[in-house]
Structures are given as C-alpha cells and as structure tokens.
C-alpha cells in the first residue's frame, strides 16, 4: 500500500520536523560553504543592516521637506519611547500606563538642567534624565512585585497624577504657566533646531536605543522576561528570580522613556504639564498594539502611523471645501483623530491580532512557501478501492466521514495528507500513531479549530452527511461534535461546579457517582486550574460526556491517568457508546485503545497506513508504534 | 528541629500541606539516597505533584520540612532552591508557549547565569561569548536526547510528548544535583519512552539522584529500586516496586485489575 512516493511524502509531512529546523538548528555549527562563508562577509554581515539604516536616514534627512522633517523628529522620539515601553509591556508582559509621567520627568529634568550653566553641557541633561528615570522605574516596580494586570496599570497611573501635579506646581511657582522654556540643544557651538541635523541626531539616539535593547533581549535578560511574561510562577519554579528581573525591566524601560522625554523637551523647546496627559500615555500603548507588541520594528512602525495620522488628517481637511464637511472636520479634528486611533486599534486587533509588523512578516513568509509544496491530489493512488467497505449503514451516512483531507501549516509542513476516515454511528473508533503522525491535526481539523489558524485545509469532512470543512468550532459544536483536546481542556478560573453547570441544565450529580469520579465531588468549589493533571482530565471527560454529543472526540484519554483510572474511563466510554454515543479516540496508549475500540486506524507521517479490527491490528500496531525496548 | 546529614540529597520530614479544607499531603516522610532513582506513584490527585511543588518551593508546606544535602530548603523561594541545584520538570507544559525549543532549553541555566542588563550592554562581547557557549551546550544536550532537529521549532507547535522531553533537556542543562521529574512519559509511545529512559539513565550515570513521578508502572519499576506510594495525601508505604504493587490497597486505589482479554 505504501509506495515509494508516499514514504517520501510521509517524511516531509512529519510535523515534528518543521522544514526550516535542520538548517537553522545547526547554525552554531557553521554554515554551508559558498559565497557567504567568506571571512570578510561574515565579519561585515552584522553591520550591514545598520549601515543600510544609517544610509537611508541620511538620504531621507537630506531630501525630505522641512515639514516632513519636523514630523520625523517627533516620530523618532516616539519610537525611542515606545521601544522603552516595549521592554516592560512587550517583553516582560507587565502593563504600564506610566509612559507620559516618565517622559515628563525626563522633560522637566532637562528643562531645569539646561538653564544651569554647569549642568547644561550636551549629554549631561540627557544622561541625568535617564538616571532619574531609572530610579523612578525602581519605584514603580515595587508595586509590580505584588500587582498584576490592570492593578499594576492603575498603580503606574498614580505616578502620572503625582508628576503632573508636581509639574503644575513648579510652573505656577516659577510663574511659567504656559510652560517651561528649554534652550535649544547645543553640542559645542553647534545648535540643533528641528530640521535635518536634529533628525540625524535623533536617528543616532534611536540606533543607540535599539542597540542597547537588542543586546539585552538577545541574551539572558530577554529570555527571563519572556519566561516571566508567560508564567511568573512557572518561571520562578525553574530558577528565574522574577522580582529581580521585573525590577530590571522597569529600570531599563523607565530610563529609556525618560531619555526620550529629555529629547522631547529639547525638540519642542518648551515643557508643559498639559502635554503629559493620560491620553498621551495611552498613545504609546496604541503604538505598540498597532505596530506589534514585543518587537522593536513594531514600535517604530506604530510610531510612524500614530504620529503622522493627525498631519494626514489636517492635510485632508485642507483639500476639502472650507464650508460644510471641511469646516466640521477642522473644528473637530482632535476628536476625529482620537476616534480614528480607536478604529485603527479595533481593526488591527480584529485582523492582525499580533500587530502590523508580525502580520506582514508572517504573510511574507507564507507567500515564500506558497507553491513550494502544493498538495497534489491528482497523482495520489486512488484510496477508495484499497479501503475495505465498512459502509454497513448502506444509505445512512456515517457520523463522520473524512475524505482526502490535507492539512498544511503556514510553515509549509504538511501534517495530514490524503486522509480517509470513517466513523459509523454507535462505534468506538481509535486512531493510533506516534507523536507527530498527524493525529491531533486531524482532530483539530474535524472540530474546526484549525479553520481560524494559519493553515490550509483541503478535502471533505462530513458530519452526518453535512460538509463542515473549515467551519468554526462553534458550528461543529452545534452540529453535535465535542472535542476533549490534549491541552487547554478546562477553563482554569472556572470551578468544577461551573464546568458541570455549563455542560448541562439538568442535574450533574449522577456523573459524579461513578466509582472514581467522586473525587471531583469533593472539589466542586475548586478552580479547575488548581486541579491535579488527572483530575483535570476527568473533569474534561465528564463535562464532554454530559454535553451528550453525537460524536465525542478525545485526544489521548489516557493522558496522565493512573492505571485504575484508565480502566474506569474506558468503562465510562463504553457505557456512553451503549447509550448511543459515537466516539473517536486518538491514542498513543495502544493497549488501552485496542481494548476499547471497534475499529482501529494506524497513522504515520500524516497518512493512514493500516486499518482494521483491533484483533487484526494488534500485531501491526505493536510492530510499528510499540517497539519495546 | 535539626537538619539531616549532608550525605542525604533529599530528606522530607513530616510534610503536611493543607488547601483550605483539603489535606493534600498528610505526614509524608522519605529520604532520597545518593545516586538513587526514587519513584513516587499513586492515584490521580494523590498529592504527587503537590509534593514536588513543596520540595521545589512553589508551594509552602503547612508543616514539616525539606532538607537538601543537609540544608533546610523549605521556606526558601523557588529560584533560591533552584540555584542550590534542584532541577524539576512540569507535569503539564502549558506555560512557555512563545519559546523556541533551544531558547527554552537555555532557560535551564538561568539560575546560575551571571547575567544582568548592565553586563549585556557594557560587557557585550563577553556576554555574547557566554551566550554562544551556553547555546552550544544546549545543542549538545538536545542532540544527546535526539531533539536537535527541533531546536528552532516553536514549543507550542510540538506534540505533548515531545514537549515533555524538551522540558527534561531544560532541567538537565542546569546540571541539577537532584532532579524531580513529573510524569515524564505521559503522552509518549513506547519508542519515545526509551528516549526518556535514556535521559534518566544519563542522569543516574552522572550520579544525580532523581525523583520520578509516573503512572507507567513498568517504567517506574525499571528505573527505581524504591517507590513511595501516596494515596490521597497519605503515605501508603515505601518499598520495592514489586512489593508495593502487590499490595491489595495499592491495587485497589492505583493499579486496578486490567480486564484481560
Ligand atoms: N493550589 C491548589 N489549591 C487547592 N487544591 C490543590 C492545589 N493544588 C493541588 N490541589 C489539590 O491537591 C490534590 C493533590 O494534587 P496533585 O496535583 O498533587 O495530584 P497528583 O498526585 O499529582 O495527581 P495526578 O496524577 O492527577 O497529577 C488534588 O486533589 C488537587 O485538587
Ligand atoms: Mg500530578
């Protein structure tokens, strides 16, 4: 049955081996020889993007109109600030709305120092702003050690009120109600006013910021921050000192943001408390959401969008007739602009949830893969002939019929190819195979969980005769299908009882009467996230069974279960079948599956390589997937 | 109460853990001897993971204490315990989705990394070299465990059983003095189990004592001379796998009687 070509395909489709893995995995061991391995190239390579960036900036600064240059300076300052904020929000996953306050601190520090003869020499005010910002970061981080999410965000807001208040007082006391003037930035006897040179200087600062942040995020600190953002508790369990690294993130981020505030002061030559509003702080969060949280290029692209939007709008107003719509627009430009920000955020969140930059690079990657590995349904041997006729229910459709299913991931890896499966009503069907054979992908395709992700599906999936290929999980569920997945099988913050109540409007207690399920009864008020691994599995199975689906699909029902529980759950599943349910199991535990199933499929490399009754399959299965040591 | 002697890698004394009204652990006592692979088995919800969490500092014992080579570690925060040389894996790899395999494995050495944000910026070449060294150490380990081809794969894209092996690699990279493994074989087929087996053999060849929690009794029997049986927080007993698995109470609550067909 397995032709030579199929074997090759099988290797290519193994999900365990994403196509780019071998090459990049070996990158430390040295690249293949050729042009790229010449020594000069290798030494130069890391600098090329920087050179290109610098060159582009110089060309831009020398050709752009003064108006565009004026805006570009602001873009660059915002980008520096956003990159600073990204350290805390994008990398360490801590929410902060303290951006405006920190920029204000840098700006006021600069305004005050720039007036003093002995402190105003070029990098001094900027450096001191950074240092003060860093110290303040330490202060903000203190609540961050205890608070999380929205509470932390509110705590950072406290700084906002405090700084604005202090700024207001300072302005009132010194009689500078409309703002503190800042003398222009000078290096030696050269003065910088908004324009070409200032843009180049800011470009240098942006480059420096990128360099610094990159150095950290490429090394241990970046890894720790990512770990903390994923799960602080798990991170500490494997040895990450979460408190220390959260402090570090806030200090670094705050220092960078304060420096951007200092540059902001020099650029605008005036500092006023009115500038640093909460809206101003939120703008930077918008920048990160739009551009892409967690990436520096995202912070830059986001800054370009957000800063230029009002100017584009103003331009637009100029082209409109000065009465009617044009007048209305110019009167309300502030609100229209903020409304547009909101709309943009909404659109991005809906269609590019990771932000513009990651979405665009992802798209580019997908396009590059397109055509490289097209599924060929024509040159596949016809399977239907080879398939034993299981169609006992003659004209009645099977509960589940999968025909010629292809599942291909965005990376180009094909998880499933040309799959045929048939699950008759009232049967227990098991799909066996090793990790990466495509079993989970099949289940996810059938249940609709793949439709929304970056995969391509092909073929037919029929639930009781109705084609559901590409349907949403909601629709397959409505069609009577329930999946107990391998991971994320319970809602961590809902209690056991809430799970059971979700599953049935009636009485949930009978399920808990089963011999080993009674443990759940003692845990009714416990959030499911705190259950043991096996208890979670039991809860998921109990909930799924109570939904009384037409087709129950379970990915690894034995996962994490004690031997006695496996036997009990097998009894429960058999009982459900006797009550009329149809069950599709995907299993690695061949012994358990062979004992339970009426019909068994064996998958390998994304294809079904054998099928039959458990008795027929026993030898085959032990040979292929149960090679004992 | 005095600590146990320095020769004993791990000593748990009178461990008691209460969650509200639930006694998750109720007077658990055991020693892990040098170089030994010590098994812990028991039904679902017996308290096995809770016990490992108490040892690694994620949970704080309500009563009792844990000594690590004669030093009291109960009460210390998890990262301090980890820095002393206690390595662990997770039962469910549901955290850490954004990591690539290699990056995740490199987290294993974070507790001893001489890393700081300042070093990264001001001693860049030094940190870069350090990073390269750690990277190649991690690659070597991945190679040994047959996972090298997955180095750049995203952790969350991998099957459960493969993730669990990656997690073992992460724990091993930290060169632990004692290793805790929580159900390393769940979600793997027999063939992959031999790879997990090899990893454990590798550890014991280095003389590192290991605590192995697992539901696969054959696997536990193969690796452990002694097992502790837990049942709903209580210690049923410690003994050889054969002896413990033959006990009627263990059969009733844990092993069951497979319907032979
Ligand atoms: N943080 C917590 N809060 C409340 N109860 C908990 C918490 N953690 C664990 N438990 C409970 O303590 C008991 C022991 O859980 P534990 O995770 O140790 O079980 P286990 O022996 O590892 O089981 P399994 O084999 O299913 O993984 C369980 O009943 C569980 O519900
Ligand atoms: Mg457990």
mmCIF file of N, CA and C and ligand atoms in Angstrom, chain A residues 519 523 526 530-536 560-562, chain B residues 17 19-20 22-25 42-51 53 59 91 182-183 213 215 230, ligand 1:
data_model
loop_
_atom_site.group_PDB
_atom_site.id
_atom_site.type_symbol
_atom_site.label_atom_id
_atom_site.label_comp_id
_atom_site.label_asym_id
_atom_site.label_seq_id
_atom_site.Cartn_x
_atom_site.Cartn_y
_atom_site.Cartn_z
ATOM 1 N N UNK A 519 -14.143 11.851 43.343
ATOM 2 C CA UNK A 519 -13.138 12.800 43.812
ATOM 3 C C UNK A 519 -13.504 14.220 43.395
ATOM 4 N N UNK A 523 -14.343 18.452 45.121
ATOM 5 C CA UNK A 523 -13.595 19.603 44.606
ATOM 6 C C UNK A 523 -14.519 20.584 43.900
ATOM 7 N N UNK A 526 -13.492 24.169 43.675
ATOM 8 C CA UNK A 526 -12.097 24.459 43.346
ATOM 9 C C UNK A 526 -11.970 24.905 41.892
ATOM 10 N N UNK A 530 -6.506 24.619 39.448
ATOM 11 C CA UNK A 530 -5.774 24.102 40.604
ATOM 12 C C UNK A 530 -5.950 22.597 40.775
ATOM 13 N N UNK A 531 -6.680 21.975 39.857
ATOM 14 C CA UNK A 531 -6.827 20.515 39.953
ATOM 15 C C UNK A 531 -5.530 19.828 39.545
ATOM 16 N N UNK A 532 -5.383 18.590 39.978
ATOM 17 C CA UNK A 532 -4.225 17.820 39.520
ATOM 18 C C UNK A 532 -4.426 17.472 38.045
ATOM 19 N N UNK A 533 -3.340 17.043 37.391
ATOM 20 C CA UNK A 533 -3.410 16.740 35.966
ATOM 21 C C UNK A 533 -4.510 15.739 35.651
ATOM 22 N N UNK A 534 -4.570 14.673 36.422
ATOM 23 C CA UNK A 534 -5.564 13.637 36.183
ATOM 24 C C UNK A 534 -6.975 14.107 36.489
ATOM 25 N N UNK A 535 -7.112 14.915 37.527
ATOM 26 C CA UNK A 535 -8.433 15.443 37.868
ATOM 27 C C UNK A 535 -8.973 16.325 36.753
ATOM 28 N N UNK A 536 -8.069 17.087 36.140
ATOM 29 C CA UNK A 536 -8.474 17.921 35.013
ATOM 30 C C UNK A 536 -8.996 17.070 33.867
ATOM 31 N N UNK A 560 -2.067 11.105 31.549
ATOM 32 C CA UNK A 560 -1.925 11.467 32.952
ATOM 33 C C UNK A 560 -2.822 10.684 33.892
ATOM 34 N N UNK A 561 -3.466 9.642 33.409
ATOM 35 C CA UNK A 561 -4.355 8.888 34.289
ATOM 36 C C UNK A 561 -3.637 7.685 34.900
ATOM 37 N N UNK A 562 -3.935 7.410 36.156
ATOM 38 C CA UNK A 562 -3.411 6.224 36.822
ATOM 39 C C UNK A 562 -4.057 4.995 36.182
ATOM 40 N N UNK B 17 0.456 19.422 53.936
ATOM 41 C CA UNK B 17 0.049 20.551 53.102
ATOM 42 C C UNK B 17 -1.461 20.632 53.084
ATOM 43 N N UNK B 19 -4.875 22.731 51.734
ATOM 44 C CA UNK B 19 -5.517 23.738 50.885
ATOM 45 C C UNK B 19 -6.922 23.913 51.430
ATOM 46 N N UNK B 20 -7.157 24.981 52.157
ATOM 47 C CA UNK B 20 -8.483 25.129 52.745
ATOM 48 C C UNK B 20 -8.813 23.880 53.540
ATOM 49 N N UNK B 22 -8.837 20.827 52.395
ATOM 50 C CA UNK B 22 -8.258 19.600 51.835
ATOM 51 C C UNK B 22 -6.851 19.391 52.364
ATOM 52 N N UNK B 23 -6.596 18.172 52.819
ATOM 53 C CA UNK B 23 -5.235 17.812 53.188
ATOM 54 C C UNK B 23 -4.583 17.169 51.975
ATOM 55 N N UNK B 24 -3.804 17.937 51.244
ATOM 56 C CA UNK B 24 -3.193 17.398 50.031
ATOM 57 C C UNK B 24 -2.021 16.490 50.382
ATOM 58 N N UNK B 25 -1.349 16.777 51.478
ATOM 59 C CA UNK B 25 -0.275 15.920 51.968
ATOM 60 C C UNK B 25 -0.461 15.775 53.471
ATOM 61 N N UNK B 42 0.899 6.807 42.656
ATOM 62 C CA UNK B 42 -0.335 6.997 43.402
ATOM 63 C C UNK B 42 -1.440 7.426 42.474
ATOM 64 N N UNK B 43 -2.679 7.315 42.915
ATOM 65 C CA UNK B 43 -3.807 7.669 42.058
ATOM 66 C C UNK B 43 -3.813 9.146 41.701
ATOM 67 N N UNK B 44 -4.720 9.527 40.815
ATOM 68 C CA UNK B 44 -4.837 10.926 40.431
ATOM 69 C C UNK B 44 -5.314 11.741 41.616
ATOM 70 N N UNK B 45 -4.614 12.847 41.838
ATOM 71 C CA UNK B 45 -4.977 13.691 42.962
ATOM 72 C C UNK B 45 -4.395 13.209 44.277
ATOM 73 N N UNK B 46 -3.432 12.287 44.207
ATOM 74 C CA UNK B 46 -2.849 11.748 45.430
ATOM 75 C C UNK B 46 -1.978 12.762 46.148
ATOM 76 N N UNK B 47 -1.460 13.725 45.409
ATOM 77 C CA UNK B 47 -0.583 14.710 46.011
ATOM 78 C C UNK B 47 0.855 14.618 45.514
ATOM 79 N N UNK B 48 1.074 13.882 44.441
ATOM 80 C CA UNK B 48 2.433 13.706 43.937
ATOM 81 C C UNK B 48 3.015 15.023 43.444
ATOM 82 N N UNK B 49 2.250 15.697 42.591
ATOM 83 C CA UNK B 49 2.731 16.973 42.074
ATOM 84 C C UNK B 49 2.850 17.994 43.202
ATOM 85 N N UNK B 50 1.881 17.964 44.100
ATOM 86 C CA UNK B 50 1.924 18.884 45.238
ATOM 87 C C UNK B 50 3.211 18.669 46.035
ATOM 88 N N UNK B 51 3.602 17.429 46.191
ATOM 89 C CA UNK B 51 4.820 17.110 46.926
ATOM 90 C C UNK B 51 6.042 17.688 46.218
ATOM 91 N N UNK B 53 6.025 20.156 44.224
ATOM 92 C CA UNK B 53 5.927 21.608 44.347
ATOM 93 C C UNK B 53 6.419 22.087 45.706
ATOM 94 N N UNK B 59 5.036 25.532 46.336
ATOM 95 C CA UNK B 59 4.090 25.542 47.452
ATOM 96 C C UNK B 59 4.888 25.570 48.747
ATOM 97 N N UNK B 91 4.509 18.770 34.986
ATOM 98 C CA UNK B 91 3.592 17.743 34.508
ATOM 99 C C UNK B 91 2.907 18.204 33.221
ATOM 100 N N UNK B 182 8.192 15.036 36.762
ATOM 101 C CA UNK B 182 6.759 14.824 36.967
ATOM 102 C C UNK B 182 6.134 14.217 35.711
ATOM 103 N N UNK B 183 5.857 12.954 35.760
ATOM 104 C CA UNK B 183 5.254 12.208 34.653
ATOM 105 C C UNK B 183 5.964 12.425 33.317
ATOM 106 N N UNK B 213 8.088 10.716 39.266
ATOM 107 C CA UNK B 213 6.648 10.523 39.435
ATOM 108 C C UNK B 213 6.103 10.038 38.112
ATOM 109 N N UNK B 215 2.878 7.353 36.008
ATOM 110 C CA UNK B 215 1.785 6.391 36.098
ATOM 111 C C UNK B 215 2.120 5.081 35.408
ATOM 112 N N UNK B 230 1.688 7.091 47.374
ATOM 113 C CA UNK B 230 0.845 8.097 48.024
ATOM 114 C C UNK B 230 -0.594 7.776 47.668
HETATM 115 N N1 LIG C 1 -3.209 25.126 44.611
HETATM 116 C C1 LIG C 1 -4.130 24.226 44.995
HETATM 117 N N2 LIG C 1 -5.240 24.615 45.636
HETATM 118 C C2 LIG C 1 -6.157 23.733 46.043
HETATM 119 N N3 LIG C 1 -6.061 22.410 45.848
HETATM 120 C C3 LIG C 1 -4.989 21.963 45.200
HETATM 121 C C4 LIG C 1 -3.975 22.835 44.739
HETATM 122 N N4 LIG C 1 -3.027 22.106 44.131
HETATM 123 C C5 LIG C 1 -3.423 20.824 44.214
HETATM 124 N N5 LIG C 1 -4.602 20.730 44.865
HETATM 125 C C6 LIG C 1 -5.327 19.516 45.171
HETATM 126 O O1 LIG C 1 -4.465 18.659 45.879
HETATM 127 C C7 LIG C 1 -4.626 17.328 45.451
HETATM 128 C C8 LIG C 1 -3.292 16.745 45.040
HETATM 129 O O2 LIG C 1 -2.955 17.299 43.776
HETATM 130 P P1 LIG C 1 -1.683 16.840 42.968
HETATM 131 O O3 LIG C 1 -1.590 17.748 41.803
HETATM 132 O O4 LIG C 1 -0.536 16.761 43.851
HETATM 133 O O5 LIG C 1 -2.107 15.386 42.489
HETATM 134 P P2 LIG C 1 -1.238 14.316 41.728
HETATM 135 O O6 LIG C 1 -0.941 13.226 42.669
HETATM 136 O O7 LIG C 1 -0.103 14.966 41.078
HETATM 137 O O8 LIG C 1 -2.290 13.781 40.676
HETATM 138 P P3 LIG C 1 -2.140 13.479 39.106
HETATM 139 O O9 LIG C 1 -1.623 12.109 38.992
HETATM 140 O O10 LIG C 1 -3.546 13.556 38.618
HETATM 141 O O11 LIG C 1 -1.270 14.513 38.546
HETATM 142 C C9 LIG C 1 -5.629 17.345 44.335
HETATM 143 O O12 LIG C 1 -6.852 16.876 44.817
HETATM 144 C C10 LIG C 1 -5.730 18.781 43.927
HETATM 145 O O13 LIG C 1 -7.027 19.113 43.528
#
